[in-house]
Amino acid sequence: MPPPLLMGILNVTPDSFSDGGRFRGLEAALDHARLMKEEGADVIDVGGESTRPGAEAVAVEEELARVLPVVERLAIEGLGPVSIDTRKARVMREAAAMGAAMLNDVSALTHDPESLSTAARLGLPVVLMHSLGEPATMQRNPQYEDVIAEVTAALRARRDAAEAAGIPRERIWLDPGIGFGKTRDHNLALLRNLGALKALGCKVLLGASRKRFIAALDRDVPPEARLGGSVAVSIWGARAGADMLRVHDVGATRQALAVWGAIAG
Ligand code: HH2
């Protein structure tokens, strides 16, 4: 089994949960992307709207102003492929025109009524992530009867909708949406059962880097002190067959995967 690809996170937002405000200036964002590429990132995921629990939605003009200059420069400087993390069809379109090569939608192409047809027309690979509700309210007491069955069924339905809209299965990535309307135990159950997602026949992306459930297992440490837990999830995800890992700490993740892979043979 080949090691998973690494998607390096580049948040150009003032309020992301772990790195909000750090990479807002264009040059700071480019420097961080360069570092992640050197460390072995296969894809750079640019996001201009925080979707952390409780985050406020961002107007489309503001989101475009944040992401387009970054996407453009990354593409020009050969720092891609670039993925655009957005829930809005217009941002998908304009980012693609600037050189984005992948779409990443935490609403699985449901937030914007135009996004399904836009994604089909653009012909790019697209990540469909599961979320229970909107970021503003999703962590208010999320409940499932059977989290594995429900997340799998929801993603199966979005995969089918994407295919019906003309997006071939080879271009569809599925993501369980760790932390998006899930308690610690929901997240752990989904990680334990990643195979159920793999069975849907699409590539699987896993994004658990620095997320809150890690702190829930270790003294409530802040996001920048969650590297150990993040790496542990990455190794677990690799073993379970994840095809790509969305991470903040590309170098440490790459190293851990290399050592684990060498031992596993
Ligand atoms: N998580 C976040 C954002 N986008 N996309 C996918 N496909 N999977 C994820 O798990 C995922 C995602 C949230 O993390 P982050 O970007 O670090 O923070 P914020 O949303 O606060 O910008």
Tab-separated table of C-alpha atoms and ligand atoms in Angstrom:
chain	number	residue	atom	x	y	z
A	1	MET	CA	0.000	0.000	0.000
A	2	PRO	CA	1.584	3.355	-0.993
A	3	PRO	CA	1.881	5.965	1.771
A	4	PRO	CA	-0.882	8.569	1.769
A	5	LEU	CA	-0.378	11.884	0.015
A	6	LEU	CA	-0.003	14.922	2.258
A	7	MET	CA	-2.193	17.995	1.910
A	8	GLY	CA	-0.590	20.951	3.676
A	9	ILE	CA	-3.011	23.412	5.269
A	10	LEU	CA	-2.689	27.081	4.333
A	11	ASN	CA	-5.349	29.097	6.137
A	12	VAL	CA	-5.508	32.718	5.011
A	13	THR	CA	-8.074	33.621	7.640
A	14	PRO	CA	-7.979	35.824	10.718
A	15	ASP	CA	-9.767	33.230	12.862
A	16	SER	CA	-8.799	29.621	12.073
A	17	PHE	CA	-8.676	27.544	15.222
A	18	SER	CA	-5.010	26.660	15.125
A	19	ASP	CA	-3.213	29.148	12.898
A	20	GLY	CA	-5.707	31.999	12.507
A	21	GLY	CA	-4.067	35.257	11.500
A	22	ARG	CA	-0.590	33.837	11.005
A	23	PHE	CA	-0.526	33.622	7.220
A	24	ARG	CA	-2.709	36.532	6.235
A	25	GLY	CA	-0.162	38.614	4.381
A	26	LEU	CA	0.600	37.305	0.896
A	27	GLU	CA	4.328	36.895	1.525
A	28	ALA	CA	3.775	35.104	4.848
A	29	ALA	CA	1.358	32.726	3.145
A	30	LEU	CA	3.788	32.019	0.303
A	31	ASP	CA	6.660	31.416	2.724
A	32	HIS	CA	4.588	28.927	4.629
A	33	ALA	CA	3.581	27.140	1.423
A	34	ARG	CA	7.247	26.968	0.352
A	35	LEU	CA	8.158	25.439	3.696
A	36	MET	CA	5.385	22.853	3.437
A	37	LYS	CA	6.473	21.958	-0.114
A	38	GLU	CA	10.072	21.516	1.065
A	39	GLU	CA	8.839	19.306	3.850
A	40	GLY	CA	7.026	17.116	1.347
A	41	ALA	CA	3.485	18.427	0.852
A	42	ASP	CA	1.843	16.949	-2.252
A	43	VAL	CA	-1.034	19.464	-2.316
A	44	ILE	CA	-1.481	22.911	-0.716
A	45	ASP	CA	-5.022	23.511	0.565
A	46	VAL	CA	-5.892	27.217	0.615
A	47	GLY	CA	-8.829	28.266	2.784
A	48	GLY	CA	-10.278	31.748	3.291
A	49	GLU	CA	-13.200	30.896	5.559
A	50	SER	CA	-12.723	29.318	8.952
A	51	THR	CA	-15.090	26.435	9.540
A	52	ARG	CA	-14.060	25.819	13.129
A	53	PRO	CA	-16.948	25.259	15.540
A	54	GLY	CA	-18.809	28.528	16.097
A	55	ALA	CA	-17.106	30.365	13.207
A	56	GLU	CA	-19.066	33.082	11.425
A	57	ALA	CA	-19.711	32.738	7.691
A	58	VAL	CA	-17.644	35.023	5.419
A	59	ALA	CA	-19.028	37.117	2.529
A	60	VAL	CA	-17.982	35.913	-0.910
A	61	GLU	CA	-16.111	39.131	-1.809
A	62	GLU	CA	-14.061	38.904	1.372
A	63	GLU	CA	-13.266	35.240	0.799
A	64	LEU	CA	-12.201	35.949	-2.804
A	65	ALA	CA	-9.970	38.807	-1.663
A	66	ARG	CA	-8.273	36.490	0.816
A	67	VAL	CA	-7.672	33.469	-1.385
A	68	LEU	CA	-7.289	34.564	-5.026
A	69	PRO	CA	-3.927	36.370	-4.753
A	70	VAL	CA	-2.519	33.392	-2.852
A	71	VAL	CA	-3.835	30.796	-5.296
A	72	GLU	CA	-2.513	32.816	-8.216
A	73	ARG	CA	1.010	33.163	-6.810
A	74	LEU	CA	1.194	29.534	-5.710
A	75	ALA	CA	0.252	28.429	-9.215
A	76	ILE	CA	2.684	30.857	-10.876
A	77	GLU	CA	5.544	29.795	-8.608
A	78	GLY	CA	4.879	26.107	-9.156
A	79	LEU	CA	4.007	25.559	-5.498
A	80	GLY	CA	0.926	23.532	-6.314
A	81	PRO	CA	-1.061	21.591	-6.981
A	82	VAL	CA	-3.394	23.905	-5.109
A	83	SER	CA	-6.674	22.831	-3.572
A	84	ILE	CA	-9.306	25.452	-2.728
A	85	ASP	CA	-11.146	24.891	0.548
A	86	THR	CA	-14.489	26.625	0.016
A	87	ARG	CA	-18.251	26.125	0.206
A	88	LYS	CA	-18.992	28.687	-2.523
A	89	ALA	CA	-19.352	28.041	-6.262
A	90	ARG	CA	-18.004	31.458	-7.221
A	91	VAL	CA	-14.852	30.939	-5.175
A	92	MET	CA	-14.409	27.512	-6.821
A	93	ARG	CA	-14.756	29.060	-10.291
A	94	GLU	CA	-12.447	32.013	-9.730
A	95	ALA	CA	-9.831	29.960	-7.882
A	96	ALA	CA	-9.844	27.398	-10.698
A	97	ALA	CA	-9.303	30.227	-13.198
A	98	MET	CA	-6.235	31.227	-11.152
A	99	GLY	CA	-4.860	27.695	-11.261
A	100	ALA	CA	-6.474	25.715	-8.428
A	101	ALA	CA	-6.453	22.039	-9.356
A	102	MET	CA	-8.685	20.536	-6.666
A	103	LEU	CA	-11.894	21.501	-4.841
A	104	ASN	CA	-12.377	20.850	-1.131
A	105	ASP	CA	-15.879	21.488	0.195
A	106	VAL	CA	-16.658	20.803	3.856
A	107	SER	CA	-20.365	20.881	2.960
A	108	ALA	CA	-19.939	18.177	0.279
A	109	LEU	CA	-21.312	20.541	-2.397
A	110	THR	CA	-24.536	21.272	-0.497
A	111	HIS	CA	-23.979	24.794	0.881
A	112	ASP	CA	-24.258	26.596	-2.443
A	113	PRO	CA	-26.961	25.423	-4.877
A	114	GLU	CA	-24.581	26.086	-7.780
A	115	SER	CA	-21.625	24.151	-6.450
A	116	LEU	CA	-22.534	20.692	-7.736
A	117	SER	CA	-22.903	21.838	-11.349
A	118	THR	CA	-19.888	24.131	-10.994
A	119	ALA	CA	-17.687	21.297	-9.760
A	120	ALA	CA	-18.886	19.075	-12.600
A	121	ARG	CA	-18.174	21.779	-15.180
A	122	LEU	CA	-14.706	22.559	-13.832
A	123	GLY	CA	-13.695	18.906	-14.163
A	124	LEU	CA	-11.416	18.967	-11.113
A	125	PRO	CA	-11.097	16.383	-8.352
A	126	VAL	CA	-13.393	17.264	-5.467
A	127	VAL	CA	-13.419	16.409	-1.766
A	128	LEU	CA	-16.869	15.721	-0.318
A	129	MET	CA	-16.680	16.034	3.459
A	130	HIS	CA	-19.328	15.025	5.964
A	131	SER	CA	-20.635	17.655	8.357
A	132	LEU	CA	-23.632	17.530	10.643
A	133	GLY	CA	-25.088	21.002	10.235
A	134	GLU	CA	-23.396	24.377	9.815
A	135	PRO	CA	-20.088	25.361	11.453
A	136	ALA	CA	-21.826	27.972	13.616
A	137	THR	CA	-23.916	25.380	15.427
A	138	MET	CA	-22.537	21.927	14.585
A	139	GLN	CA	-20.898	21.255	17.952
A	140	ARG	CA	-24.069	21.946	19.947
A	141	ASN	CA	-24.818	18.468	21.183
A	142	PRO	CA	-24.355	16.419	17.975
A	143	GLN	CA	-26.253	13.132	18.070
A	144	TYR	CA	-26.352	9.964	15.988
A	145	GLU	CA	-28.005	6.593	16.514
A	146	ASP	CA	-25.126	4.940	14.669
A	147	VAL	CA	-22.427	7.378	13.629
A	148	ILE	CA	-20.641	4.992	11.236
A	149	ALA	CA	-23.819	4.003	9.388
A	150	GLU	CA	-25.119	7.579	9.212
A	151	VAL	CA	-21.895	9.219	8.034
A	152	THR	CA	-21.352	6.447	5.488
A	153	ALA	CA	-24.916	6.751	4.185
A	154	ALA	CA	-24.673	10.533	3.937
A	155	LEU	CA	-21.419	10.341	1.998
A	156	ARG	CA	-22.813	7.607	-0.238
A	157	ALA	CA	-25.707	9.935	-1.067
A	158	ARG	CA	-23.342	12.833	-1.848
A	159	ARG	CA	-21.144	10.536	-3.978
A	160	ASP	CA	-24.258	9.484	-5.905
A	161	ALA	CA	-25.401	13.102	-6.330
A	162	ALA	CA	-21.952	14.070	-7.595
A	163	GLU	CA	-21.911	11.196	-10.067
A	164	ALA	CA	-25.414	12.063	-11.253
A	165	ALA	CA	-24.234	15.638	-11.838
A	166	GLY	CA	-21.444	14.336	-14.071
A	167	ILE	CA	-18.456	14.032	-11.730
A	168	PRO	CA	-16.846	10.644	-12.364
A	169	ARG	CA	-16.046	8.502	-9.342
A	170	GLU	CA	-12.284	8.691	-9.997
A	171	ARG	CA	-12.457	12.410	-9.253
A	172	ILE	CA	-14.415	12.058	-5.990
A	173	TRP	CA	-12.704	12.044	-2.596
A	174	LEU	CA	-14.641	11.283	0.590
A	175	ASP	CA	-13.822	12.622	4.048
A	176	PRO	CA	-15.514	11.676	7.361
A	177	GLY	CA	-15.223	15.280	8.604
A	178	ILE	CA	-13.477	14.796	11.927
A	179	GLY	CA	-14.793	17.416	14.381
A	180	PHE	CA	-17.642	18.587	12.159
A	181	GLY	CA	-20.711	17.897	14.291
A	182	LYS	CA	-19.064	15.075	16.235
A	183	THR	CA	-18.171	14.377	19.833
A	184	ARG	CA	-14.846	12.888	20.823
A	185	ASP	CA	-16.380	9.412	20.790
A	186	HIS	CA	-17.969	9.961	17.366
A	187	ASN	CA	-14.547	10.965	16.002
A	188	LEU	CA	-12.873	7.925	17.544
A	189	ALA	CA	-15.529	5.577	16.171
A	190	LEU	CA	-15.131	7.039	12.672
A	191	LEU	CA	-11.359	6.691	12.826
A	192	ARG	CA	-11.688	3.112	14.069
A	193	ASN	CA	-13.963	2.296	11.128
A	194	LEU	CA	-12.366	4.123	8.203
A	195	GLY	CA	-12.770	0.908	6.233
A	196	ALA	CA	-16.513	1.600	5.970
A	197	LEU	CA	-15.707	4.747	3.975
A	198	LYS	CA	-13.130	3.002	1.826
A	199	ALA	CA	-15.859	0.542	0.878
A	200	LEU	CA	-17.693	3.333	-0.980
A	201	GLY	CA	-15.126	3.014	-3.759
A	202	CYS	CA	-13.672	6.534	-3.716
A	203	LYS	CA	-10.383	7.851	-2.445
A	204	VAL	CA	-10.430	8.854	1.218
A	205	LEU	CA	-9.077	12.081	2.735
A	206	LEU	CA	-8.627	12.409	6.484
A	207	GLY	CA	-8.335	15.732	8.305
A	208	ALA	CA	-7.685	15.366	12.026
A	209	SER	CA	-4.653	17.611	12.436
A	210	ARG	CA	-4.573	19.516	15.755
A	211	LYS	CA	-8.294	19.001	16.241
A	212	ARG	CA	-10.082	19.372	19.529
A	213	PHE	CA	-10.651	15.652	20.218
A	214	ILE	CA	-6.864	15.325	20.644
A	215	ALA	CA	-7.002	17.845	23.471
A	216	ALA	CA	-9.952	15.986	24.938
A	217	LEU	CA	-7.582	13.033	25.324
A	218	ASP	CA	-4.698	15.073	26.737
A	219	ARG	CA	-5.269	17.756	29.354
A	220	ASP	CA	-7.025	20.186	27.022
A	221	VAL	CA	-3.754	21.284	25.433
A	222	PRO	CA	-3.975	24.174	22.904
A	223	PRO	CA	-3.807	23.495	19.124
A	224	GLU	CA	-0.051	24.123	18.810
A	225	ALA	CA	0.599	21.410	21.446
A	226	ARG	CA	-1.326	18.710	19.569
A	227	LEU	CA	1.470	17.491	17.269
A	228	GLY	CA	1.908	14.106	18.945
A	229	GLY	CA	-1.764	13.278	18.722
A	230	SER	CA	-1.955	14.546	15.151
A	231	VAL	CA	0.925	12.313	14.081
A	232	ALA	CA	-0.652	9.347	15.859
A	233	VAL	CA	-3.866	9.845	13.885
A	234	SER	CA	-1.892	10.147	10.644
A	235	ILE	CA	-0.174	6.807	11.246
A	236	TRP	CA	-3.506	5.240	12.109
A	237	GLY	CA	-5.072	6.732	8.971
A	238	ALA	CA	-2.251	5.459	6.792
A	239	ARG	CA	-2.691	1.958	8.199
A	240	ALA	CA	-6.420	2.131	7.615
A	241	GLY	CA	-5.907	3.039	3.961
A	242	ALA	CA	-6.443	6.811	3.859
A	243	ASP	CA	-5.233	8.101	0.486
A	244	MET	CA	-4.476	11.638	1.644
A	245	LEU	CA	-3.947	13.324	5.019
A	246	ARG	CA	-4.751	17.016	5.554
A	247	VAL	CA	-2.158	18.290	8.034
A	248	HIS	CA	-0.595	21.428	9.487
A	249	ASP	CA	2.736	19.752	10.341
A	250	VAL	CA	3.922	18.322	7.043
A	251	GLY	CA	7.551	17.589	8.000
A	252	ALA	CA	6.778	15.700	11.209
A	253	THR	CA	4.009	13.744	9.498
A	254	ARG	CA	6.206	12.828	6.544
A	255	GLN	CA	8.972	11.643	8.875
A	256	ALA	CA	6.617	9.559	11.007
A	257	LEU	CA	5.117	7.927	7.911
A	258	ALA	CA	8.572	7.154	6.511
A	259	VAL	CA	9.720	5.488	9.749
A	260	TRP	CA	6.489	3.591	10.229
A	261	GLY	CA	6.490	2.511	6.570
A	262	ALA	CA	10.081	1.288	6.768
A	263	ILE	CA	9.354	-0.788	9.856
A	264	ALA	CA	6.127	-2.164	8.437
A	265	GLY	CA	8.025	-3.063	5.260
B	1	HH2	N1	-11.072	20.550	8.418
B	1	HH2	C1	-11.040	21.896	8.457
B	1	HH2	C2	-11.156	22.639	7.274
B	1	HH2	N2	-11.291	22.029	6.087
B	1	HH2	N3	-11.441	20.043	4.817
B	1	HH2	C3	-11.477	18.699	4.764
B	1	HH2	N4	-11.616	18.078	3.591
B	1	HH2	N5	-11.368	17.933	5.895
B	1	HH2	C4	-11.240	18.491	7.128
B	1	HH2	O1	-11.164	17.734	8.128
B	1	HH2	C5	-11.204	19.912	7.229
B	1	HH2	C6	-11.307	20.679	6.029
B	1	HH2	C7	-10.866	22.596	9.760
B	1	HH2	O2	-9.534	22.745	10.076
B	1	HH2	P1	-8.619	24.042	9.774
B	1	HH2	O3	-8.567	24.388	8.346
B	1	HH2	O4	-7.298	23.776	10.384
B	1	HH2	O5	-9.300	25.189	10.609
B	1	HH2	P2	-10.367	26.304	10.239
B	1	HH2	O6	-11.584	25.674	9.687
B	1	HH2	O7	-10.602	26.975	11.570
B	1	HH2	O8	-9.734	27.214	9.221
